mmCIF file of C-alpha atoms and ligand atoms in Angstrom:
data_model
loop_
_atom_site.group_PDB
_atom_site.id
_atom_site.type_symbol
_atom_site.label_atom_id
_atom_site.label_comp_id
_atom_site.label_asym_id
_atom_site.label_seq_id
_atom_site.Cartn_x
_atom_site.Cartn_y
_atom_site.Cartn_z
ATOM 1 C CA UNK A 1 3.289 19.291 27.149
ATOM 2 C CA UNK A 2 -0.011 17.742 26.030
ATOM 3 C CA UNK A 3 -2.008 19.290 23.279
ATOM 4 C CA UNK A 4 -5.663 18.973 24.184
ATOM 5 C CA UNK A 5 -8.179 17.701 21.614
ATOM 6 C CA UNK A 6 -11.853 16.958 22.035
ATOM 7 C CA UNK A 7 -11.291 13.573 20.451
ATOM 8 C CA UNK A 8 -8.623 11.832 18.446
ATOM 9 C CA UNK A 9 -10.236 11.156 15.087
ATOM 10 C CA UNK A 10 -7.758 9.081 13.123
ATOM 11 C CA UNK A 11 -7.603 7.592 9.610
ATOM 12 C CA UNK A 12 -5.662 4.353 9.263
ATOM 13 C CA UNK A 13 -4.399 3.030 5.942
ATOM 14 C CA UNK A 14 -3.225 -0.392 7.052
ATOM 15 C CA UNK A 15 -0.919 -1.120 4.110
ATOM 16 C CA UNK A 16 0.759 -4.440 3.427
ATOM 17 C CA UNK A 17 4.053 -2.571 3.290
ATOM 18 C CA UNK A 18 3.482 0.749 5.056
ATOM 19 C CA UNK A 19 0.787 1.980 7.442
ATOM 20 C CA UNK A 20 -0.129 5.622 7.064
ATOM 21 C CA UNK A 21 -1.941 7.615 9.738
ATOM 22 C CA UNK A 22 -3.996 10.792 9.385
ATOM 23 C CA UNK A 23 -4.966 12.773 12.467
ATOM 24 C CA UNK A 24 -7.882 15.190 12.288
ATOM 25 C CA UNK A 25 -6.761 18.814 12.011
ATOM 26 C CA UNK A 26 -3.114 17.724 11.894
ATOM 27 C CA UNK A 27 -2.755 15.818 8.571
ATOM 28 C CA UNK A 28 -0.595 12.776 7.867
ATOM 29 C CA UNK A 29 1.313 12.228 11.102
ATOM 30 C CA UNK A 30 2.800 8.748 10.747
ATOM 31 C CA UNK A 31 4.166 6.527 8.049
ATOM 32 C CA UNK A 32 5.507 3.308 9.419
ATOM 33 C CA UNK A 33 6.406 -0.054 7.846
ATOM 34 C CA UNK A 34 3.752 -2.596 8.847
ATOM 35 C CA UNK A 35 6.238 -4.884 10.585
ATOM 36 C CA UNK A 36 6.622 -5.989 14.168
ATOM 37 C CA UNK A 37 9.376 -8.030 15.862
ATOM 38 C CA UNK A 38 8.532 -10.199 18.854
ATOM 39 C CA UNK A 39 10.324 -12.465 21.253
ATOM 40 C CA UNK A 40 9.304 -15.937 20.042
ATOM 41 C CA UNK A 41 8.863 -17.327 23.548
ATOM 42 C CA UNK A 42 7.387 -14.465 25.573
ATOM 43 C CA UNK A 43 5.702 -12.666 22.623
ATOM 44 C CA UNK A 44 7.071 -9.429 24.057
ATOM 45 C CA UNK A 45 7.492 -6.645 21.465
ATOM 46 C CA UNK A 46 11.105 -5.982 20.496
ATOM 47 C CA UNK A 47 10.672 -3.507 17.656
ATOM 48 C CA UNK A 48 8.012 -1.915 15.471
ATOM 49 C CA UNK A 49 8.160 -0.270 12.049
ATOM 50 C CA UNK A 50 11.474 0.637 10.418
ATOM 51 C CA UNK A 51 13.575 -1.060 13.088
ATOM 52 C CA UNK A 52 11.556 -4.285 12.794
ATOM 53 C CA UNK A 53 11.711 -4.136 8.980
ATOM 54 C CA UNK A 54 15.517 -4.072 9.122
ATOM 55 C CA UNK A 55 15.375 -7.385 10.992
ATOM 56 C CA UNK A 56 13.648 -9.216 8.094
ATOM 57 C CA UNK A 57 16.050 -11.873 6.879
ATOM 58 C CA UNK A 58 18.479 -11.103 9.696
ATOM 59 C CA UNK A 59 16.538 -12.354 12.720
ATOM 60 C CA UNK A 60 17.940 -15.002 15.051
ATOM 61 C CA UNK A 61 15.884 -18.059 16.029
ATOM 62 C CA UNK A 62 14.395 -16.427 19.115
ATOM 63 C CA UNK A 63 12.907 -13.450 17.263
ATOM 64 C CA UNK A 64 9.783 -13.566 15.089
ATOM 65 C CA UNK A 65 9.440 -10.793 12.536
ATOM 66 C CA UNK A 66 5.776 -10.550 11.556
ATOM 67 C CA UNK A 67 3.994 -8.566 8.851
ATOM 68 C CA UNK A 68 0.442 -8.409 10.216
ATOM 69 C CA UNK A 69 -1.112 -7.442 6.869
ATOM 70 C CA UNK A 70 -0.715 -9.845 3.995
ATOM 71 C CA UNK A 71 -1.834 -8.954 0.475
ATOM 72 C CA UNK A 72 -3.907 -6.082 1.855
ATOM 73 C CA UNK A 73 -5.724 -8.233 4.411
ATOM 74 C CA UNK A 74 -5.121 -8.297 8.182
ATOM 75 C CA UNK A 75 -4.077 -11.884 8.824
ATOM 76 C CA UNK A 76 -2.184 -11.732 12.119
ATOM 77 C CA UNK A 77 -4.726 -10.146 14.414
ATOM 78 C CA UNK A 78 -2.771 -10.120 17.668
ATOM 79 C CA UNK A 79 0.234 -8.520 16.010
ATOM 80 C CA UNK A 80 -1.924 -6.036 14.082
ATOM 81 C CA UNK A 81 -3.538 -5.035 17.346
ATOM 82 C CA UNK A 82 -0.214 -4.522 19.130
ATOM 83 C CA UNK A 83 1.068 -2.575 16.120
ATOM 84 C CA UNK A 84 -1.912 -0.204 16.026
ATOM 85 C CA UNK A 85 -1.968 0.113 19.797
ATOM 86 C CA UNK A 86 1.637 1.271 19.803
ATOM 87 C CA UNK A 87 0.876 3.952 17.193
ATOM 88 C CA UNK A 88 -2.172 5.137 19.132
ATOM 89 C CA UNK A 89 -0.184 5.177 22.389
ATOM 90 C CA UNK A 90 2.359 7.440 20.770
ATOM 91 C CA UNK A 91 -0.369 9.839 19.662
ATOM 92 C CA UNK A 92 -2.005 9.685 23.083
ATOM 93 C CA UNK A 93 1.276 10.763 24.641
ATOM 94 C CA UNK A 94 1.205 13.857 22.459
ATOM 95 C CA UNK A 95 -2.486 14.670 22.576
ATOM 96 C CA UNK A 96 -4.827 14.515 25.511
ATOM 97 C CA UNK A 97 -8.242 13.630 24.152
ATOM 98 C CA UNK A 98 -11.329 14.177 26.196
ATOM 99 C CA UNK A 99 -13.612 11.805 24.305
ATOM 100 C CA UNK A 100 -11.158 9.083 23.311
ATOM 101 C CA UNK A 101 -10.162 7.678 19.943
ATOM 102 C CA UNK A 102 -12.324 7.214 16.841
ATOM 103 C CA UNK A 103 -10.918 5.411 13.790
ATOM 104 C CA UNK A 104 -11.662 5.182 10.089
ATOM 105 C CA UNK A 105 -9.812 2.232 8.573
ATOM 106 C CA UNK A 106 -9.420 1.617 4.835
ATOM 107 C CA UNK A 107 -10.195 -1.910 3.634
ATOM 108 C CA UNK A 108 -9.681 -3.552 0.239
ATOM 109 C CA UNK A 109 -12.623 -4.523 -1.958
ATOM 110 C CA UNK A 110 -14.082 -7.994 -1.525
ATOM 111 C CA UNK A 111 -13.399 -8.532 2.173
ATOM 112 C CA UNK A 112 -15.705 -11.110 3.725
ATOM 113 C CA UNK A 113 -17.941 -10.088 6.623
ATOM 114 C CA UNK A 114 -15.680 -12.051 8.959
ATOM 115 C CA UNK A 115 -12.602 -10.207 7.689
ATOM 116 C CA UNK A 116 -14.356 -6.845 8.092
ATOM 117 C CA UNK A 117 -15.356 -7.775 11.620
ATOM 118 C CA UNK A 118 -11.721 -8.741 12.237
ATOM 119 C CA UNK A 119 -10.529 -5.266 11.217
ATOM 120 C CA UNK A 120 -13.128 -3.643 13.491
ATOM 121 C CA UNK A 121 -11.974 -5.866 16.372
ATOM 122 C CA UNK A 122 -8.353 -4.858 15.792
ATOM 123 C CA UNK A 123 -9.414 -1.193 15.993
ATOM 124 C CA UNK A 124 -11.491 -1.679 19.134
ATOM 125 C CA UNK A 125 -8.834 -3.891 20.727
ATOM 126 C CA UNK A 126 -6.193 -1.235 20.179
ATOM 127 C CA UNK A 127 -8.153 1.202 22.323
ATOM 128 C CA UNK A 128 -10.561 2.993 19.952
ATOM 129 C CA UNK A 129 -14.085 3.723 21.117
ATOM 130 C CA UNK A 130 -15.578 3.703 17.622
ATOM 131 C CA UNK A 131 -14.307 2.143 14.385
ATOM 132 C CA UNK A 132 -15.574 2.763 10.844
ATOM 133 C CA UNK A 133 -14.511 1.161 7.581
ATOM 134 C CA UNK A 134 -14.298 2.537 4.068
ATOM 135 C CA UNK A 135 -13.320 0.882 0.791
ATOM 136 C CA UNK A 136 -9.796 1.879 -0.195
ATOM 137 C CA UNK A 137 -10.493 2.697 -3.880
ATOM 138 C CA UNK A 138 -13.144 5.202 -2.771
ATOM 139 C CA UNK A 139 -10.631 6.735 -0.360
ATOM 140 C CA UNK A 140 -7.904 6.720 -3.029
ATOM 141 C CA UNK A 141 -10.157 8.551 -5.496
ATOM 142 C CA UNK A 142 -11.049 11.156 -2.864
ATOM 143 C CA UNK A 143 -7.354 11.453 -2.031
ATOM 144 C CA UNK A 144 -6.659 12.112 -5.703
ATOM 145 C CA UNK A 145 -9.155 14.993 -5.571
ATOM 146 C CA UNK A 146 -11.521 13.287 -7.987
ATOM 147 C CA UNK A 147 -15.210 14.038 -7.780
ATOM 148 C CA UNK A 148 -16.615 10.586 -7.110
ATOM 149 C CA UNK A 149 -20.173 11.797 -6.731
ATOM 150 C CA UNK A 150 -20.647 12.796 -10.347
ATOM 151 C CA UNK A 151 -22.352 10.493 -12.839
ATOM 152 C CA UNK A 152 -18.974 9.953 -14.459
ATOM 153 C CA UNK A 153 -16.820 6.869 -14.635
ATOM 154 C CA UNK A 154 -13.515 7.005 -12.770
ATOM 155 C CA UNK A 155 -11.098 4.119 -13.219
ATOM 156 C CA UNK A 156 -8.553 4.033 -10.429
ATOM 157 C CA UNK A 157 -5.672 1.593 -10.041
ATOM 158 C CA UNK A 158 -3.834 1.360 -6.703
ATOM 159 C CA UNK A 159 -0.582 -0.572 -7.042
ATOM 160 C CA UNK A 160 0.339 -1.034 -3.389
ATOM 161 C CA UNK A 161 2.862 -3.252 -1.685
ATOM 162 C CA UNK A 162 0.877 -6.478 -1.695
ATOM 163 C CA UNK A 163 -2.075 -5.859 -3.964
ATOM 164 C CA UNK A 164 -3.225 -3.996 -7.008
ATOM 165 C CA UNK A 165 -6.786 -2.813 -6.639
ATOM 166 C CA UNK A 166 -8.624 -1.775 -9.755
ATOM 167 C CA UNK A 167 -11.968 -0.061 -9.345
ATOM 168 C CA UNK A 168 -14.429 1.655 -11.631
ATOM 169 C CA UNK A 169 -16.314 4.247 -9.603
ATOM 170 C CA UNK A 170 -19.403 6.219 -10.524
ATOM 171 C CA UNK A 171 -22.002 8.090 -8.445
ATOM 172 C CA UNK A 172 -20.077 7.390 -5.265
ATOM 173 C CA UNK A 173 -20.015 3.606 -5.609
ATOM 174 C CA UNK A 174 -17.801 0.887 -7.029
ATOM 175 C CA UNK A 175 -19.377 -0.337 -10.285
ATOM 176 C CA UNK A 176 -16.692 -2.917 -11.065
ATOM 177 C CA UNK A 177 -13.672 -3.860 -9.041
ATOM 178 C CA UNK A 178 -10.951 -6.405 -8.776
ATOM 179 C CA UNK A 179 -8.051 -6.958 -6.451
ATOM 180 C CA UNK A 180 -5.048 -8.974 -7.562
ATOM 181 C CA UNK A 181 -2.167 -10.135 -5.428
ATOM 182 C CA UNK A 182 0.548 -8.176 -7.152
ATOM 183 C CA UNK A 183 2.283 -5.077 -5.817
ATOM 184 C CA UNK A 184 5.635 -3.498 -5.081
ATOM 185 C CA UNK A 185 6.575 -6.335 -2.751
ATOM 186 C CA UNK A 186 5.824 -8.828 -5.517
ATOM 187 C CA UNK A 187 8.226 -6.828 -7.691
ATOM 188 C CA UNK A 188 10.892 -7.332 -5.000
ATOM 189 C CA UNK A 189 10.306 -11.096 -5.058
ATOM 190 C CA UNK A 190 10.434 -11.034 -8.869
ATOM 191 C CA UNK A 191 13.842 -9.316 -8.740
ATOM 192 C CA UNK A 192 15.142 -11.972 -6.342
ATOM 193 C CA UNK A 193 13.899 -14.788 -8.591
ATOM 194 C CA UNK A 194 15.222 -13.143 -11.738
ATOM 195 C CA UNK A 195 18.744 -12.687 -10.360
ATOM 196 C CA UNK A 196 18.716 -16.233 -9.037
ATOM 197 C CA UNK A 197 17.625 -17.884 -12.266
ATOM 198 C CA UNK A 198 19.498 -15.652 -14.705
ATOM 199 C CA UNK A 199 22.763 -14.979 -12.843
ATOM 200 C CA UNK A 200 22.848 -17.578 -10.071
ATOM 201 C CA UNK A 201 22.904 -14.709 -7.586
ATOM 202 C CA UNK A 202 21.020 -14.924 -4.320
ATOM 203 C CA UNK A 203 20.047 -11.626 -2.670
ATOM 204 C CA UNK A 204 17.736 -10.697 0.204
ATOM 205 C CA UNK A 205 14.438 -8.811 0.195
ATOM 206 C CA UNK A 206 16.013 -5.600 1.524
ATOM 207 C CA UNK A 207 18.571 -5.479 -1.300
ATOM 208 C CA UNK A 208 15.885 -6.195 -3.898
ATOM 209 C CA UNK A 209 13.711 -3.309 -2.672
ATOM 210 C CA UNK A 210 16.694 -0.959 -2.518
ATOM 211 C CA UNK A 211 17.741 -1.887 -6.063
ATOM 212 C CA UNK A 212 14.186 -1.329 -7.335
ATOM 213 C CA UNK A 213 13.858 2.100 -5.707
ATOM 214 C CA UNK A 214 17.389 3.279 -6.580
ATOM 215 C CA UNK A 215 17.026 2.277 -10.246
ATOM 216 C CA UNK A 216 13.376 3.323 -10.139
ATOM 217 C CA UNK A 217 12.765 2.986 -13.848
ATOM 218 C CA UNK A 218 11.966 0.392 -16.475
ATOM 219 C CA UNK A 219 13.064 2.823 -19.178
ATOM 220 C CA UNK A 220 16.671 2.755 -20.263
ATOM 221 C CA UNK A 221 18.411 5.278 -18.028
ATOM 222 C CA UNK A 222 21.805 5.757 -19.584
ATOM 223 C CA UNK A 223 23.824 3.041 -17.963
ATOM 224 C CA UNK A 224 22.862 3.936 -14.395
ATOM 225 C CA UNK A 225 23.229 0.957 -12.124
ATOM 226 C CA UNK A 226 22.966 -0.182 -8.537
ATOM 227 C CA UNK A 227 25.478 -2.644 -7.141
ATOM 228 C CA UNK A 228 23.608 -5.591 -5.604
ATOM 229 C CA UNK A 229 25.559 -7.825 -3.278
ATOM 230 C CA UNK A 230 24.644 -11.397 -2.547
ATOM 231 C CA UNK A 231 25.869 -14.947 -2.801
ATOM 232 C CA UNK A 232 26.723 -17.157 -5.752
ATOM 233 C CA UNK A 233 24.337 -20.096 -5.505
ATOM 234 C CA UNK A 234 26.894 -22.486 -6.982
ATOM 235 C CA UNK A 235 29.993 -21.591 -4.974
ATOM 236 C CA UNK A 236 28.292 -20.118 -1.895
ATOM 237 C CA UNK A 237 30.768 -17.223 -2.073
ATOM 238 C CA UNK A 238 29.930 -13.478 -2.180
ATOM 239 C CA UNK A 239 28.969 -12.163 -5.617
ATOM 240 C CA UNK A 240 28.043 -8.711 -6.989
ATOM 241 C CA UNK A 241 26.129 -7.455 -10.005
ATOM 242 C CA UNK A 242 25.389 -4.076 -11.590
ATOM 243 C CA UNK A 243 21.598 -3.982 -11.527
ATOM 244 C CA UNK A 244 20.073 -1.812 -14.288
ATOM 245 C CA UNK A 245 16.706 -0.595 -15.555
ATOM 246 C CA UNK A 246 16.783 -3.386 -18.106
ATOM 247 C CA UNK A 247 17.100 -5.947 -15.315
ATOM 248 C CA UNK A 248 14.208 -4.285 -13.501
ATOM 249 C CA UNK A 249 12.101 -4.342 -16.664
ATOM 250 C CA UNK A 250 12.817 -7.998 -17.340
ATOM 251 C CA UNK A 251 12.202 -8.957 -13.706
ATOM 252 C CA UNK A 252 8.742 -7.450 -13.443
ATOM 253 C CA UNK A 253 7.492 -7.679 -17.054
ATOM 254 C CA UNK A 254 5.305 -10.670 -16.320
ATOM 255 C CA UNK A 255 3.600 -8.884 -13.406
ATOM 256 C CA UNK A 256 3.031 -5.716 -15.402
ATOM 257 C CA UNK A 257 1.401 -7.781 -18.116
ATOM 258 C CA UNK A 258 -0.849 -9.362 -15.545
ATOM 259 C CA UNK A 259 -1.900 -5.951 -14.214
ATOM 260 C CA UNK A 260 -2.607 -4.697 -17.710
ATOM 261 C CA UNK A 261 -4.550 -7.895 -18.496
ATOM 262 C CA UNK A 262 -6.894 -7.334 -15.552
ATOM 263 C CA UNK A 263 -7.223 -3.659 -16.456
ATOM 264 C CA UNK A 264 -8.248 -4.696 -19.963
ATOM 265 C CA UNK A 265 -10.864 -7.067 -18.510
ATOM 266 C CA UNK A 266 -12.367 -4.262 -16.426
ATOM 267 C CA UNK A 267 -12.359 -1.912 -19.415
ATOM 268 C CA UNK A 268 -14.075 -4.604 -21.505
ATOM 269 C CA UNK A 269 -16.777 -5.048 -18.894
ATOM 270 C CA UNK A 270 -17.401 -1.331 -18.366
ATOM 271 C CA UNK A 271 -20.863 -0.117 -19.393
ATOM 272 C CA UNK A 272 -20.573 1.941 -22.621
ATOM 273 C CA UNK A 273 -21.272 5.353 -21.045
ATOM 274 C CA UNK A 274 -18.663 4.840 -18.375
ATOM 275 C CA UNK A 275 -16.224 3.550 -20.970
ATOM 276 C CA UNK A 276 -16.591 6.781 -22.905
ATOM 277 C CA UNK A 277 -15.720 8.690 -19.686
ATOM 278 C CA UNK A 278 -12.622 6.537 -19.180
ATOM 279 C CA UNK A 279 -11.585 7.102 -22.795
ATOM 280 C CA UNK A 280 -11.935 10.832 -22.287
ATOM 281 C CA UNK A 281 -10.305 11.214 -18.864
ATOM 282 C CA UNK A 282 -8.029 8.199 -18.718
ATOM 283 C CA UNK A 283 -7.060 5.921 -15.846
ATOM 284 C CA UNK A 284 -5.700 7.182 -12.495
ATOM 285 C CA UNK A 285 -2.685 5.472 -10.966
ATOM 286 C CA UNK A 286 -2.114 5.440 -7.182
ATOM 287 C CA UNK A 287 0.031 3.458 -4.709
ATOM 288 C CA UNK A 288 3.765 3.164 -4.083
ATOM 289 C CA UNK A 289 4.156 0.449 -6.710
ATOM 290 C CA UNK A 290 3.254 3.027 -9.366
ATOM 291 C CA UNK A 291 6.378 5.079 -8.589
ATOM 292 C CA UNK A 292 8.478 3.100 -11.051
ATOM 293 C CA UNK A 293 9.244 5.418 -13.916
ATOM 294 C CA UNK A 294 7.900 4.186 -17.258
ATOM 295 C CA UNK A 295 5.227 1.969 -15.771
ATOM 296 C CA UNK A 296 2.529 4.404 -16.885
ATOM 297 C CA UNK A 297 3.803 4.386 -20.482
ATOM 298 C CA UNK A 298 3.893 0.610 -20.467
ATOM 299 C CA UNK A 299 0.241 0.450 -19.356
ATOM 300 C CA UNK A 300 -0.709 3.193 -21.804
ATOM 301 C CA UNK A 301 0.697 1.177 -24.698
ATOM 302 C CA UNK A 302 -0.995 -2.004 -23.514
ATOM 303 C CA UNK A 303 -4.502 -0.700 -22.881
ATOM 304 C CA UNK A 304 -4.479 2.282 -25.229
ATOM 305 C CA UNK A 305 -5.893 4.653 -22.653
ATOM 306 C CA UNK A 306 -4.320 7.713 -21.103
ATOM 307 C CA UNK A 307 -2.751 7.011 -17.690
ATOM 308 C CA UNK A 308 -2.745 9.849 -15.155
ATOM 309 C CA UNK A 309 -0.236 9.734 -12.323
ATOM 310 C CA UNK A 310 -1.614 10.981 -9.021
ATOM 311 C CA UNK A 311 0.603 13.312 -6.959
ATOM 312 C CA UNK A 312 2.254 11.532 -4.013
ATOM 313 C CA UNK A 313 0.521 8.291 -4.974
ATOM 314 C CA UNK A 314 1.503 6.400 -1.817
ATOM 315 C CA UNK A 315 -0.651 8.735 0.258
ATOM 316 C CA UNK A 316 -3.770 8.745 -1.924
ATOM 317 C CA UNK A 317 -5.737 6.431 0.381
ATOM 318 C CA UNK A 318 -4.756 8.115 3.644
ATOM 319 C CA UNK A 319 -5.405 11.581 2.177
ATOM 320 C CA UNK A 320 -8.878 10.310 1.249
ATOM 321 C CA UNK A 321 -9.429 9.029 4.787
ATOM 322 C CA UNK A 322 -8.436 12.482 5.996
ATOM 323 C CA UNK A 323 -10.928 14.132 3.686
ATOM 324 C CA UNK A 324 -13.689 11.902 5.038
ATOM 325 C CA UNK A 325 -12.959 12.527 8.701
ATOM 326 C CA UNK A 326 -12.533 16.274 8.253
ATOM 327 C CA UNK A 327 -16.049 16.439 6.811
ATOM 328 C CA UNK A 328 -17.692 13.401 8.293
ATOM 329 C CA UNK A 329 -21.242 14.677 7.936
ATOM 330 C CA UNK A 330 -20.853 14.903 4.191
ATOM 331 C CA UNK A 331 -18.905 11.662 3.714
ATOM 332 C CA UNK A 332 -20.658 9.459 6.271
ATOM 333 C CA UNK A 333 -22.548 7.749 3.435
ATOM 334 C CA UNK A 334 -19.328 6.076 2.260
ATOM 335 C CA UNK A 335 -18.672 4.351 5.572
ATOM 336 C CA UNK A 336 -19.419 0.640 5.671
ATOM 337 C CA UNK A 337 -21.706 -0.849 8.269
ATOM 338 C CA UNK A 338 -20.709 -4.225 9.606
HETATM 339 N N1 ATP B 401 10.237 5.261 -5.254
HETATM 340 C C1 ATP B 401 9.705 4.046 -5.380
HETATM 341 N N2 ATP B 401 9.849 3.330 -6.519
HETATM 342 C C2 ATP B 401 9.314 2.114 -6.650
HETATM 343 N N3 ATP B 401 8.596 1.480 -5.700
HETATM 344 C C3 ATP B 401 8.417 2.140 -4.539
HETATM 345 C C4 ATP B 401 8.954 3.443 -4.318
HETATM 346 N N4 ATP B 401 8.603 3.837 -3.065
HETATM 347 C C5 ATP B 401 7.895 2.832 -2.540
HETATM 348 N N5 ATP B 401 7.775 1.803 -3.413
HETATM 349 C C6 ATP B 401 7.095 0.519 -3.201
HETATM 350 O O1 ATP B 401 5.733 0.789 -2.917
HETATM 351 C C7 ATP B 401 5.216 -0.255 -2.093
HETATM 352 C C8 ATP B 401 4.439 0.364 -0.980
HETATM 353 O O2 ATP B 401 3.421 1.129 -1.540
HETATM 354 P P1 ATP B 401 2.129 1.513 -0.706
HETATM 355 O O3 ATP B 401 2.533 2.247 0.522
HETATM 356 O O4 ATP B 401 1.164 2.152 -1.633
HETATM 357 O O5 ATP B 401 1.627 0.041 -0.323
HETATM 358 P P2 ATP B 401 0.691 -0.434 0.879
HETATM 359 O O6 ATP B 401 -0.440 0.516 1.019
HETATM 360 O O7 ATP B 401 1.525 -0.677 2.076
HETATM 361 O O8 ATP B 401 0.212 -1.849 0.335
HETATM 362 P P3 ATP B 401 -1.246 -2.398 -0.061
HETATM 363 O O9 ATP B 401 -2.047 -1.233 -0.525
HETATM 364 O O10 ATP B 401 -0.992 -3.402 -1.133
HETATM 365 O O11 ATP B 401 -1.768 -3.031 1.178
HETATM 366 C C9 ATP B 401 6.403 -1.062 -1.584
HETATM 367 O O12 ATP B 401 6.422 -2.308 -2.243
HETATM 368 C C10 ATP B 401 7.608 -0.207 -1.981
HETATM 369 O O13 ATP B 401 8.729 -1.008 -2.315
HETATM 370 MG MG1 MG B 402 -2.291 0.682 0.094
#
């Protein structure tokens, strides 16, 4: 049975790792890995989301597994379009909309006009009648229930899958911002490289992510370990290792230092009044990459500012998109014109 809606007003957080979807008056309705598997020859779609993600590193020659968003930016337009279209089709099967689909899509800071236009085209190509863009840090701050309209500095850090976006917001705008190409997926790569160079053990991306999430902490957690299984690079034979929080800490230390270095730069550049706000209220941490236990304390020690963890940090951006589309008249001013 169809549910009838005047229009489908949808928020799309096109993440490097996971796409999250908010539907007006329904909330967050989808969370799907941004991965698509295609037949190499015919380009026919074989799998989307979780099923396609499982194929990474396991695909035969005739299957292409594509991640349409790289480091926060849509790079494979055709695949991004098919991906979004399939999500919208699913929603259209559930809801009959009289006026069609309207989208608000989150974009990282510093996109070029061409890149913004590309995102709009993906939205329109996937079947939407209207497409609006909004900067992700603004959405993340709204999703964290912060009052971005006050004359008060808010420093928000979104450690996603492919990027870490750092933005200083005041009076509804981004005063200073920087996006660096480090995120949870970079941590996975770091784990792979660490095990290879330190133990001569070769593991795949899936194992690395599982180890990271299962251990989930850079603080010593009483001998807890996760058994990673891979191959000995010298003998080519199977090899196992008990992966621990210490391994995780050593693997990603360099990246955490880089994040804290950029945070320090932003803090150094902050106008004095905003800096005093940050000192008083601290920094807000969003994004799935921030779910590693102890990461906040590490940053706190490095930058000597309080770090606040946002609830359900992976959904901060999409919750913000939801807030905007539920009260579009109020929040229209934050939408970007292309
Ligand atoms: N419990 C967890 N512990 C550690 N890392 C996690 C956990 N859950 C998810 N992650 C990591 O969070 C990342 C995804 O986070 P998020 O959904 O915020 O990214 P994204 O929005 O897809 O990426 P981006 O914003 O960079 O485009 C992945 O790298 C994933 O491995
Ligand atoms: Mg994100």
